[in-house]
Coordinates of C-alpha atoms in Angstrom, one line a residue:
Chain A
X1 CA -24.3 9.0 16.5
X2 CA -20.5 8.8 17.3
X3 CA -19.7 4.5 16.7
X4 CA -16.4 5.0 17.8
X5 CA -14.5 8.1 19.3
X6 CA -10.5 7.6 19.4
X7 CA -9.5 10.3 21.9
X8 CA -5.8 11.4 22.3
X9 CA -4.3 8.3 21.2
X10 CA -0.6 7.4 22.2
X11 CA 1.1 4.2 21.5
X12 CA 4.8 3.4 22.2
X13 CA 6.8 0.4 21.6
X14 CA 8.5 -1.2 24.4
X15 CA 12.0 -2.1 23.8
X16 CA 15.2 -3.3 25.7
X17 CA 18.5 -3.0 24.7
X18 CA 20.5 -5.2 26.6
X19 CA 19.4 -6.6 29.9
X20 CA 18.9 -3.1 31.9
X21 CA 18.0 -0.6 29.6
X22 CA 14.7 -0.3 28.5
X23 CA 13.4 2.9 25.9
X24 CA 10.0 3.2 24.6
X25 CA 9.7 3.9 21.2
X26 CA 6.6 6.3 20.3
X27 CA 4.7 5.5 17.2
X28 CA 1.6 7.5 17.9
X29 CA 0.8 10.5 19.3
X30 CA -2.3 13.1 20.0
X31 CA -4.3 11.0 17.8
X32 CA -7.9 11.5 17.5
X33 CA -10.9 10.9 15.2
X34 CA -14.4 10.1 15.6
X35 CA -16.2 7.9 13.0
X36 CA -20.3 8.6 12.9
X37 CA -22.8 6.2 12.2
X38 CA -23.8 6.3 8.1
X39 CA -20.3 7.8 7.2
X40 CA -17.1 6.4 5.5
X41 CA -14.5 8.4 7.2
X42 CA -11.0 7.7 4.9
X43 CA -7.5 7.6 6.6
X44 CA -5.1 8.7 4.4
X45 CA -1.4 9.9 4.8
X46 CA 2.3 8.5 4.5
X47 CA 3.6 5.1 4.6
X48 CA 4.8 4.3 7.9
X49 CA 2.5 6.9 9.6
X50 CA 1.0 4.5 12.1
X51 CA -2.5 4.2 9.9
X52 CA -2.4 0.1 10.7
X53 CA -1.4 0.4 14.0
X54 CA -4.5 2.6 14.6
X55 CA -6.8 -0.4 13.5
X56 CA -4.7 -2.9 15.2
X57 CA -5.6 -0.3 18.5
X58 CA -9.2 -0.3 18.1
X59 CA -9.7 -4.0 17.4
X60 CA -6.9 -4.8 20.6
X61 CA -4.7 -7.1 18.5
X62 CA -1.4 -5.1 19.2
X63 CA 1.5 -6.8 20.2
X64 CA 2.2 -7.2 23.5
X65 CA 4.4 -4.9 24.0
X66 CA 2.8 -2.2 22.9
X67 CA 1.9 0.5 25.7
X68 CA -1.3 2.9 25.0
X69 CA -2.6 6.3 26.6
X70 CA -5.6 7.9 26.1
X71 CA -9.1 6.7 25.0
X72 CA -11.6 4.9 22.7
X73 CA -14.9 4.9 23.1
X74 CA -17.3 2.6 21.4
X75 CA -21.0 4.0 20.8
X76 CA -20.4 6.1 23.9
X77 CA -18.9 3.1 26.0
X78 CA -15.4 3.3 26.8
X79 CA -14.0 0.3 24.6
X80 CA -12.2 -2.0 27.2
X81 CA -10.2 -5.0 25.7
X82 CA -13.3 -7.5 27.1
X83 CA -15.6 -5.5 24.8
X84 CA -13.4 -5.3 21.9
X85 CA -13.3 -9.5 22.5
X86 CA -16.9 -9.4 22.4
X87 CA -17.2 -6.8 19.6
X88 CA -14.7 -8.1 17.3
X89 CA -15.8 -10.2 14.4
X90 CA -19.2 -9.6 15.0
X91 CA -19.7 -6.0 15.1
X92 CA -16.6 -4.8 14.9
X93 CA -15.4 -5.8 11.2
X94 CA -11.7 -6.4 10.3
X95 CA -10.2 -6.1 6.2
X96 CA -6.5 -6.5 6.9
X97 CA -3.7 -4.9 4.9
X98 CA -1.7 -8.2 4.4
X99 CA -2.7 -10.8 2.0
X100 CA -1.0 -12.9 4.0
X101 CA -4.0 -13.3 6.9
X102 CA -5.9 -15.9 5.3
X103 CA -5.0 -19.5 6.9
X104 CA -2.7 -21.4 4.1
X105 CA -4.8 -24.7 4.9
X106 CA -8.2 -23.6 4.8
X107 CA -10.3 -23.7 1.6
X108 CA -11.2 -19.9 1.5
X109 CA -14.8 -20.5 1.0
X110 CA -14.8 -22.1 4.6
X111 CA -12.9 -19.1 5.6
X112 CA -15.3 -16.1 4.7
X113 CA -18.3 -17.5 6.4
X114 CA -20.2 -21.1 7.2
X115 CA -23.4 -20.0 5.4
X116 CA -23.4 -21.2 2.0
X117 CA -26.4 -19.1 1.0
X118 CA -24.5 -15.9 2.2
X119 CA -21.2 -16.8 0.5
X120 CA -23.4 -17.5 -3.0
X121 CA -24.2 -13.9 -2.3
X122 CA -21.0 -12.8 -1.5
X123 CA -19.2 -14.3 -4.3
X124 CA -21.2 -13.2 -7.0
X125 CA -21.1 -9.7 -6.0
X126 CA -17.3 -9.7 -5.9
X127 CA -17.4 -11.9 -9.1
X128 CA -15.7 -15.1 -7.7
X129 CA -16.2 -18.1 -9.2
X130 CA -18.1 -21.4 -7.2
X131 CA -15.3 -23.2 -7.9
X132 CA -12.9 -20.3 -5.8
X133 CA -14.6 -21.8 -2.7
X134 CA -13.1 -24.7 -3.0
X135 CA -9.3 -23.5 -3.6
X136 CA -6.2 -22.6 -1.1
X137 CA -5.1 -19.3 -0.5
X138 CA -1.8 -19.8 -2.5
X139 CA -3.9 -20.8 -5.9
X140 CA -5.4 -16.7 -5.7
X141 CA -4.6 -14.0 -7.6
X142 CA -4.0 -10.6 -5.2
X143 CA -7.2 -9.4 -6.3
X144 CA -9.2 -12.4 -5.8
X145 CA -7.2 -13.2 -2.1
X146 CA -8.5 -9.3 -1.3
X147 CA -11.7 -9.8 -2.8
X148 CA -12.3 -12.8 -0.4
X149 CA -10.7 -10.5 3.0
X150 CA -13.6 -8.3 2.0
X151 CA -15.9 -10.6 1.7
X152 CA -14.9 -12.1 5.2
X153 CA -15.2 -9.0 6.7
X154 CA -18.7 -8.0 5.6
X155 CA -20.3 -11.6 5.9
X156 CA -21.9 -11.0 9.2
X157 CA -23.5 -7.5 10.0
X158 CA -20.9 -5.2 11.3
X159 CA -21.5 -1.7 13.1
X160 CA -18.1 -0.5 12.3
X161 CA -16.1 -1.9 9.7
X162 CA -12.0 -0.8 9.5
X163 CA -10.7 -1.7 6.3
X164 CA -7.3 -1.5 6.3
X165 CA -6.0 -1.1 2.2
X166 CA -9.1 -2.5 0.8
X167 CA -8.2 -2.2 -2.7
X168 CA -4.3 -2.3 -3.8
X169 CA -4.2 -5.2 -6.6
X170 CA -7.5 -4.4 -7.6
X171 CA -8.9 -3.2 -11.3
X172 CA -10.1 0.3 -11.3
X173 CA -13.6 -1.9 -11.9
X174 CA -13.2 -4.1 -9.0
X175 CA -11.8 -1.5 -6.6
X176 CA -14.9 0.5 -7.4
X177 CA -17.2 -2.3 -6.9
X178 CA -15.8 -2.8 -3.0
X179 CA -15.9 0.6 -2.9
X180 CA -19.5 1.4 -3.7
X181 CA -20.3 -1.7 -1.2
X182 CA -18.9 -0.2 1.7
X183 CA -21.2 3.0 0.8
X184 CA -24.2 0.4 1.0
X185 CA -23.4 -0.4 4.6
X186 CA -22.3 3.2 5.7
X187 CA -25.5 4.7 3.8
X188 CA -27.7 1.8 5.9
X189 CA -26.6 3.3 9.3
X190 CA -23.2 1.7 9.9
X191 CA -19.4 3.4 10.3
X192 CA -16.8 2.3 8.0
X193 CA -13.1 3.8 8.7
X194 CA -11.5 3.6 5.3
X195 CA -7.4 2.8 5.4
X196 CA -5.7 3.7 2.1
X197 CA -3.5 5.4 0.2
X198 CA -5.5 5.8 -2.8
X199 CA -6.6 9.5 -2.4
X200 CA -9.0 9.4 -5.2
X201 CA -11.2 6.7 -4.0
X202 CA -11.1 8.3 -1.0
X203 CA -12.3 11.7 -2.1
X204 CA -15.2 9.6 -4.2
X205 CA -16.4 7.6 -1.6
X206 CA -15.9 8.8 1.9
X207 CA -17.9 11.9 3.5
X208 CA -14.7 12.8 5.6
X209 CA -10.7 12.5 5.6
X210 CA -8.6 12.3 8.0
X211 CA -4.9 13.1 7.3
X212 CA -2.1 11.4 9.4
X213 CA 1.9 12.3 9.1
X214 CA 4.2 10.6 11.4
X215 CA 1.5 9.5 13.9
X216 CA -0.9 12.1 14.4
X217 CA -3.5 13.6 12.7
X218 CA -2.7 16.5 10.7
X219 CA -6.0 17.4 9.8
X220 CA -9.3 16.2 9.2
X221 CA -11.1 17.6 6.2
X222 CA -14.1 17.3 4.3
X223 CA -13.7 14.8 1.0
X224 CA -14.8 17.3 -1.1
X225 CA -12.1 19.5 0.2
X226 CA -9.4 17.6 -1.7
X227 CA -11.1 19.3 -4.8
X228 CA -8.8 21.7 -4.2
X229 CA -5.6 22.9 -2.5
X230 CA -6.4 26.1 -1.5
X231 CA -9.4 24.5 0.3
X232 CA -7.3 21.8 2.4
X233 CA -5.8 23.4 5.7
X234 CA -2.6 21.9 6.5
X235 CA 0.4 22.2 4.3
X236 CA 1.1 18.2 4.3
X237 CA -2.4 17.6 3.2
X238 CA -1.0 20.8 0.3
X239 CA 1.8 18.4 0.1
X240 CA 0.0 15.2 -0.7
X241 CA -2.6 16.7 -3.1
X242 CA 0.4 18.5 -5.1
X243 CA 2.2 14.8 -5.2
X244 CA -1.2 13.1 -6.8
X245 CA -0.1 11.9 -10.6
X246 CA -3.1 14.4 -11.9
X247 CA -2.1 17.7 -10.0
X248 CA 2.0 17.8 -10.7
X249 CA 3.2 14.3 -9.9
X250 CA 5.7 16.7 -7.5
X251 CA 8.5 14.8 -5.4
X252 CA 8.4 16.7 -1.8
X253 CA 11.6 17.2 -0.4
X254 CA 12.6 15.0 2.5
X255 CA 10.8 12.2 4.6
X256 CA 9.3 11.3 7.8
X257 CA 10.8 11.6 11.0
X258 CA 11.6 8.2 12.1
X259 CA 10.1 7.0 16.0
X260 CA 12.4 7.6 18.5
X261 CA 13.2 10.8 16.5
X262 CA 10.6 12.9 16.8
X263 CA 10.9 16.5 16.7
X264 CA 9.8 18.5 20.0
X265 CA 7.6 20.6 18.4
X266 CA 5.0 20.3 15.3
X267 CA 5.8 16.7 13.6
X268 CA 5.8 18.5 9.8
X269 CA 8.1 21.1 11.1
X270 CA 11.4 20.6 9.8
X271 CA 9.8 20.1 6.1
X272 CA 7.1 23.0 6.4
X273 CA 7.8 25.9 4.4
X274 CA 5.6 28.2 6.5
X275 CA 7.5 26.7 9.9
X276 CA 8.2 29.9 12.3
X277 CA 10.0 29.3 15.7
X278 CA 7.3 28.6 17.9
X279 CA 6.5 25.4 15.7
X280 CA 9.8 24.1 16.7
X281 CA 9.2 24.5 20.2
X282 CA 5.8 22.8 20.8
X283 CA 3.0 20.5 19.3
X284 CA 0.5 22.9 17.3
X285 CA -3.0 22.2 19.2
X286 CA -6.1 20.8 17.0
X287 CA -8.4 23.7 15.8
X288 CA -11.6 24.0 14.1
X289 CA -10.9 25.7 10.6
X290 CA -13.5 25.9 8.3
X291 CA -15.7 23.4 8.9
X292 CA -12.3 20.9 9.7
X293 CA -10.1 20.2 12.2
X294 CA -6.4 20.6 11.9
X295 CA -2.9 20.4 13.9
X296 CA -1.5 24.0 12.3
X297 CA -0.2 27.6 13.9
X298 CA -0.4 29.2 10.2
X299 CA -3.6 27.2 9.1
X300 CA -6.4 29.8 8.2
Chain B
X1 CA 18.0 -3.2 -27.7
X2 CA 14.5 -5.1 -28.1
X3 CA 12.5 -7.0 -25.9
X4 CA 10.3 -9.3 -27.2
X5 CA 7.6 -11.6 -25.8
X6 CA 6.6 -14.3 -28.5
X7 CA 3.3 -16.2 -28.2
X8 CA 3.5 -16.7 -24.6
X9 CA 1.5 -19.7 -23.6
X10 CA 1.6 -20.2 -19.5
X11 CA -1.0 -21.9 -17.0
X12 CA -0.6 -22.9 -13.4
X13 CA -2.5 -25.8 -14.0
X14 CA -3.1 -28.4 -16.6
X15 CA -5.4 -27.4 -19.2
X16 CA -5.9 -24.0 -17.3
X17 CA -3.7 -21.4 -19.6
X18 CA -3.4 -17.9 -17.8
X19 CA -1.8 -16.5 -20.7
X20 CA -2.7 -17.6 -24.4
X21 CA -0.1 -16.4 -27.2
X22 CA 0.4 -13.5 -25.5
X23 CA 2.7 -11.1 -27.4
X24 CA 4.3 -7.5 -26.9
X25 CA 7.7 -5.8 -28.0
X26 CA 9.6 -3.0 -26.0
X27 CA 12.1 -1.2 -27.4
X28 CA 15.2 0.9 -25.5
X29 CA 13.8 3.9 -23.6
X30 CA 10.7 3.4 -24.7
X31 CA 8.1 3.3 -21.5
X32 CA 5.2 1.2 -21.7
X33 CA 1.8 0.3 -19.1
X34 CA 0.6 -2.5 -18.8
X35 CA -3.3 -2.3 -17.6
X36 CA -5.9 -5.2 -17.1
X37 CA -8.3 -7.2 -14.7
X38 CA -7.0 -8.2 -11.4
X39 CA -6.2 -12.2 -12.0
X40 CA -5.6 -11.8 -15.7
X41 CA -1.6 -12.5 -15.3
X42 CA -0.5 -9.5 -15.1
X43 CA 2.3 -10.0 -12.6
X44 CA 2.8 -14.0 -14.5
X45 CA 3.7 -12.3 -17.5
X46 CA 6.2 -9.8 -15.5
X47 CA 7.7 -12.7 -13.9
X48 CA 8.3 -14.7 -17.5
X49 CA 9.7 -11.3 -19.4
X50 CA 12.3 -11.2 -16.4
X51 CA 13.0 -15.1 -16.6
X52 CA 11.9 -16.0 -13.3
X53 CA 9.1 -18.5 -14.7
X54 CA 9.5 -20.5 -18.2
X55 CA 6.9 -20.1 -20.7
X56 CA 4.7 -23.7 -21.6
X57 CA 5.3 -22.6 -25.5
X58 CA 6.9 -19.2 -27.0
X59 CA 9.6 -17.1 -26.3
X60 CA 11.5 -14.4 -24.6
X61 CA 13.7 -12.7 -26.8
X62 CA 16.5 -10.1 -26.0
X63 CA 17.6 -8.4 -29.6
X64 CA 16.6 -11.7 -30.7
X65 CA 18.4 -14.4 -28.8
X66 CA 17.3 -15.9 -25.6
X67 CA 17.7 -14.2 -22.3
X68 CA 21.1 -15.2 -20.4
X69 CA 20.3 -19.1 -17.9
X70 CA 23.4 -17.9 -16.1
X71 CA 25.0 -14.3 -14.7
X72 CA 23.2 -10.9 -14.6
X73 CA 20.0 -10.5 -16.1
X74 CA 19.6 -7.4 -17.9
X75 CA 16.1 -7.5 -17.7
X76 CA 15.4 -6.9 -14.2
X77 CA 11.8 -7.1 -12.1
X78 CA 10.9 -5.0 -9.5
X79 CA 8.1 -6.5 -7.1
X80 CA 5.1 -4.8 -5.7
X81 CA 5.7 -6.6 -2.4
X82 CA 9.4 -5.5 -1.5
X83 CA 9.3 -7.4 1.8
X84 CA 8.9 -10.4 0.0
X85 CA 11.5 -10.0 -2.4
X86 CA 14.8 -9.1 0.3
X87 CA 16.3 -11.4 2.7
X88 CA 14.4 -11.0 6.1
X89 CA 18.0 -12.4 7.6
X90 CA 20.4 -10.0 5.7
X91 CA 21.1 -6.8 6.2
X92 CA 19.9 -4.5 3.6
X93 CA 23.5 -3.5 2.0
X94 CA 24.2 -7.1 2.3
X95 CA 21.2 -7.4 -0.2
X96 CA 21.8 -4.5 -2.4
X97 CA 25.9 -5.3 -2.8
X98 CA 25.3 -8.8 -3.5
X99 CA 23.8 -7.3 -7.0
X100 CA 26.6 -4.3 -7.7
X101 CA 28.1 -1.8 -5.7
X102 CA 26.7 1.6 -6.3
X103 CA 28.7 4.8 -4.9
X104 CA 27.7 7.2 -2.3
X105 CA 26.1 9.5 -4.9
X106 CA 23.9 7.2 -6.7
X107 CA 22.4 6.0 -3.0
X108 CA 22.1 10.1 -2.3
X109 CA 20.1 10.3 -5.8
X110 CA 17.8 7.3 -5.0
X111 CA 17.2 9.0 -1.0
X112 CA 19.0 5.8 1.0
X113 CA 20.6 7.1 4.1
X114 CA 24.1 5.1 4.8
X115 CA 22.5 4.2 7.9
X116 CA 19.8 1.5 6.7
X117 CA 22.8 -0.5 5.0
X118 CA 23.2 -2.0 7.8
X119 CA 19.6 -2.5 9.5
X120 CA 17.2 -5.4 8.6
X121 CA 14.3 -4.9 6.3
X122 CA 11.5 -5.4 9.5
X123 CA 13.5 -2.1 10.2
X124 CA 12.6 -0.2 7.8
X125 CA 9.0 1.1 5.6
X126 CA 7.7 -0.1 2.8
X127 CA 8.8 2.8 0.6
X128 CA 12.5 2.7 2.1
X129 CA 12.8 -1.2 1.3
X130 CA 11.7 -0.7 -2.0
X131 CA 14.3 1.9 -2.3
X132 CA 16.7 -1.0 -2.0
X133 CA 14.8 -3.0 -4.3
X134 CA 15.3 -0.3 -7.2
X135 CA 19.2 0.3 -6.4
X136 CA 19.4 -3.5 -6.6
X137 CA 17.6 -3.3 -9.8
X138 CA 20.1 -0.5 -11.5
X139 CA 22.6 -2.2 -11.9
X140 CA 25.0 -1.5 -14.7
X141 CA 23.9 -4.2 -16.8
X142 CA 20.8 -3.8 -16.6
X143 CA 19.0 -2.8 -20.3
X144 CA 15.0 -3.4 -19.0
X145 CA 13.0 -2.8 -15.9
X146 CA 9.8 -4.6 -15.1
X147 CA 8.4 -2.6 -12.0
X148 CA 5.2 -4.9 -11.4
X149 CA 3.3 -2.2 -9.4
X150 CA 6.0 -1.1 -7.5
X151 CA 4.5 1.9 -5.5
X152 CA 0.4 0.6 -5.1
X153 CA 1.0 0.5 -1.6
X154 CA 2.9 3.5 -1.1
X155 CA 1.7 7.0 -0.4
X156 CA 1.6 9.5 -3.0
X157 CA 4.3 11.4 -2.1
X158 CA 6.5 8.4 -1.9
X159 CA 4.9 7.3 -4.8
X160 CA 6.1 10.6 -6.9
X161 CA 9.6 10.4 -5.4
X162 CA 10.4 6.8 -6.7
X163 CA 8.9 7.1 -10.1
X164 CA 10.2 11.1 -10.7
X165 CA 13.5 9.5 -9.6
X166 CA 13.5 6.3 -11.7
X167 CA 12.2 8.2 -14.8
X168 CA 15.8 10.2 -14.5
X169 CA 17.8 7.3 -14.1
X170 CA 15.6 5.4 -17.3
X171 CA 16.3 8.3 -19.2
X172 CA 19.9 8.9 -18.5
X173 CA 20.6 5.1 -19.2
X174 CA 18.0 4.7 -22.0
X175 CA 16.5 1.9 -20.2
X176 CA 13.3 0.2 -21.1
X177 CA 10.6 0.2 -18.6
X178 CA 7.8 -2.3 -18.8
X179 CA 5.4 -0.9 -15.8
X180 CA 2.5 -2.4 -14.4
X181 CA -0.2 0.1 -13.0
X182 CA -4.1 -0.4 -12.1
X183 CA -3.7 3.7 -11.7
X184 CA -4.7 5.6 -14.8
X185 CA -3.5 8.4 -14.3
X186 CA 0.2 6.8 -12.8
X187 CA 0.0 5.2 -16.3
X188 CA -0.2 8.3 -18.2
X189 CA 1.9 10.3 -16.1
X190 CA 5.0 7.3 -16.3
X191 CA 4.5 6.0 -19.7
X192 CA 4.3 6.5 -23.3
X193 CA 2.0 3.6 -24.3
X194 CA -0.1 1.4 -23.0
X195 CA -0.6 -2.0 -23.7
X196 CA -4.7 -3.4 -22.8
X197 CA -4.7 -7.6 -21.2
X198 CA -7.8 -8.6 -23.5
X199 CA -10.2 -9.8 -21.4
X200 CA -10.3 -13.7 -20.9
X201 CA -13.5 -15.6 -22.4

């Protein structure tokens, strides 16, 4: 069953500069994924590609001037912003990027969950000590302040949790740990949409991966796809695989286009070897290749 | 040159130690890792080898005297978090100049566009600030680089620019890179030996 279904995603900025001239900046576009019940589906792709900003969307905590198109649907249900009030926290599970969201004046015991059984629980699975509990957020390592987002996130019972770089500042060991987790509660019926740049855990853990470059999805591939290049579809997903430490370390040419200057056409265009005119001229539309969906003219 | 850490001794707290006569040597163009638990001091000891924080008991040492209290420190860190470590008020070339003033081509060879001089950092990513953060870094005196996972929360293509790009410059320079990786496979691909955080008891 489809927990949520993102559908055509756009989200622009809002700016003014100056009194009477307002612009707004686009940050996403044509961006859809669907995340299934019992599945980790991984969100992987540049920095800056508007991975966050897709959580911030679904949970409704973008800034207000943030303007949206298309839709999201939750279990079938379109996802209004009163459900996603209802949702949030409860079923609807949060693991923010930032270190920074814990409240500097709250013991961080107090802050994962009321329940001192379930925090018992949570702590010794993550390997915190009692006396953690009782300490501010400035007295944590960045490994223990993640560990205790995590644990904040899965202390009730959420239907979809959206964990957004989980595991930065965490051991090999530890990462693994919050890793294999997250399988638990996907493999016990819930969704999990997996942020992170950290291809390899990705491929390990989650069932499917969705690529995003500039603010679309480029492709969405099986994980097992990312055992090898020639399986994966579009050439930025070539790209990233080729730039992993263990397959070439190799330094692609060029960055992402910035918002507000967006090429016309196909987003990956000006650094795509296999770019032909027409990919200048429009936005390539998604197409069922292989068992995966991707955003490519030349994909095969 | 040599850069040595001497029984480092460091806690937060009183009668907590983080680190307990803690002690590694890095020599001129030599790359090393620097692997371990999460919590284990990792990024403490990073901040002590660059003289941020003073050591409880032992020593820094730089080709055996003490690291400079005043003027440019040739051993310079690099942070994981580069928002944290530029001025959220100054304009990034107001940041990077206030270290040295590199020329057009060195900026070309580290990918910063003239353009984000003079933009703030909320401006700009995460990989472009810690562009800025490296430049800053490079400066002419500098002998040692301590890059305290500098590119966790960068993609990998980002990720393989910077370091590919930083390995040059080390290598042209014979600098000394002290880098800090949970990655194992970053580790082997960036450094020459790596150095294990024994595991507290």
């Amino acid at each position: 069953m489809n927990i949520l279904e993102v559908k055509n995603l756009s989200l622009a900025f809002r700016m003014y500069d100056g009194a009477f001239s307002r612009r707004d900046l686009s940050v996403l576009t044509n961006l859809s994924i669907t995340v299934r019940g019992g599945e980790i589906l991984a969100v992987a792709g540049s920095s800056g590609s508007g991975k966050s900003l897709l959580a911030h969307a679904i949970l409704g905590i973008l800034p207000k001037n943030a303007v949206t198109g298309g839709e999201l649907f939750w279990c079938g249900e379109r996802l209004t912003p009163k459900l996603q009030q209802k949702l949030r926290g409860k079923d609807l599970a949060f693991v923010p990027q930032s270190v920074t969201y814990l409240d500097p004046l709250i013991r961080v015991g107090r802050q994962v969950t009321k329940d001192d059984k379930r925090l018992a629980d949570l702590f010794f699975r993550y390997h915190l000590k009692k006396e953690v509990a009782r300490q501010f957020p400035h007295e944590l390592s960045g490994g223990m302040t993640r560990r205790i987002l995590i644990s904040a996130a899965l202390a009730g019972n959420p239907k979809l949790v959206i964990a957004d770089e989980p595991t930065p500042g965490l051991s090999p060991h530890l990462a693994e740990h919050a890793m294999k987790h997250f399988r638990e509660i996907a493999d016990s019926g819930a969704a999990v949409l997996l942020i992170t740049h950290d291809i390899d855990l990705a491929i390990r853990f989650a069932d499917r991966v969705a690529v995003f470059y500039a603010g679309t999805t480029v492709e969405t591939a099986n994980a097992s796809d990312f055992a090898d290049e020639n399986l994966l579809r579009h050439p930025y997903s070539r790209v990233l695989y080729r730039a992993m430490p263990q397959n070439g370390f190799a330094p692609a040419v060029g960055s992402q286009p910035y918002a507000g200057a967006l090429p016309r056409g196909c987003l990956f265009a000006p650094r795509c070897e296999k770019c032909t005119a027409e990919c200048t001229k429009a936005p390539p539309a998604p197409r069922v290749v292989r068992g995966g969906e991707v955003c490519c003219r030349h994909a095969a | 040159m040599l850069l040595e850490a001497k029984n480092i001794v460091f806690g937060y707290e009183r009668g907590r130690n983080i680190l307990e006569n803690m002690s590694l040597s890095i020599e001129s163009g030599e790359r090393l890792a620097l692997v371990g638990p999460s919590g284990c001091g990792k990024s403490t000891l990073a901040q002590i080898l660059a003289g941020n924080y003073v050591p409880g008991s032992g020593q820094v040492l730089l080709d055996g005297k003490a690291l400079p209290r005043r003027g440019f420190c040739p051993v310079q860190l690099i942070y994981q978090h580069p928002e944290k470590a530029l001025n959220p008020r100054w304009k990034l070339g107001k940041s990077l100049f206030e270290a040295w003033a590199p020329d057009d081509g060195f900026l070309n060879a580290l990918g910063i566009e003239k353009v984000w001089l003079s933009r703030y950092p909320a401006e700009l990513s995460g990989g472009e600030m810690q562009r800025f953060c490296i430049a800053r870094a490079l400066a002419p005196e500098t002998r040692f680089l301590i890059a305290d996972e500098i590119t966790t929360m960068l993609d990998v293509v980002t990720q393989a620019q910077i370091w590919n790009m930083l390995l040059r410059i080390a290598a042209e320079r014979n600098l000394g890179i002290l880098a800090v990786t949970h990655n194992g496979e970053l580790a082997k691909k960036i450094s020459a030996r790596t150095v294990t955080f024994p595991e507290k008891t």
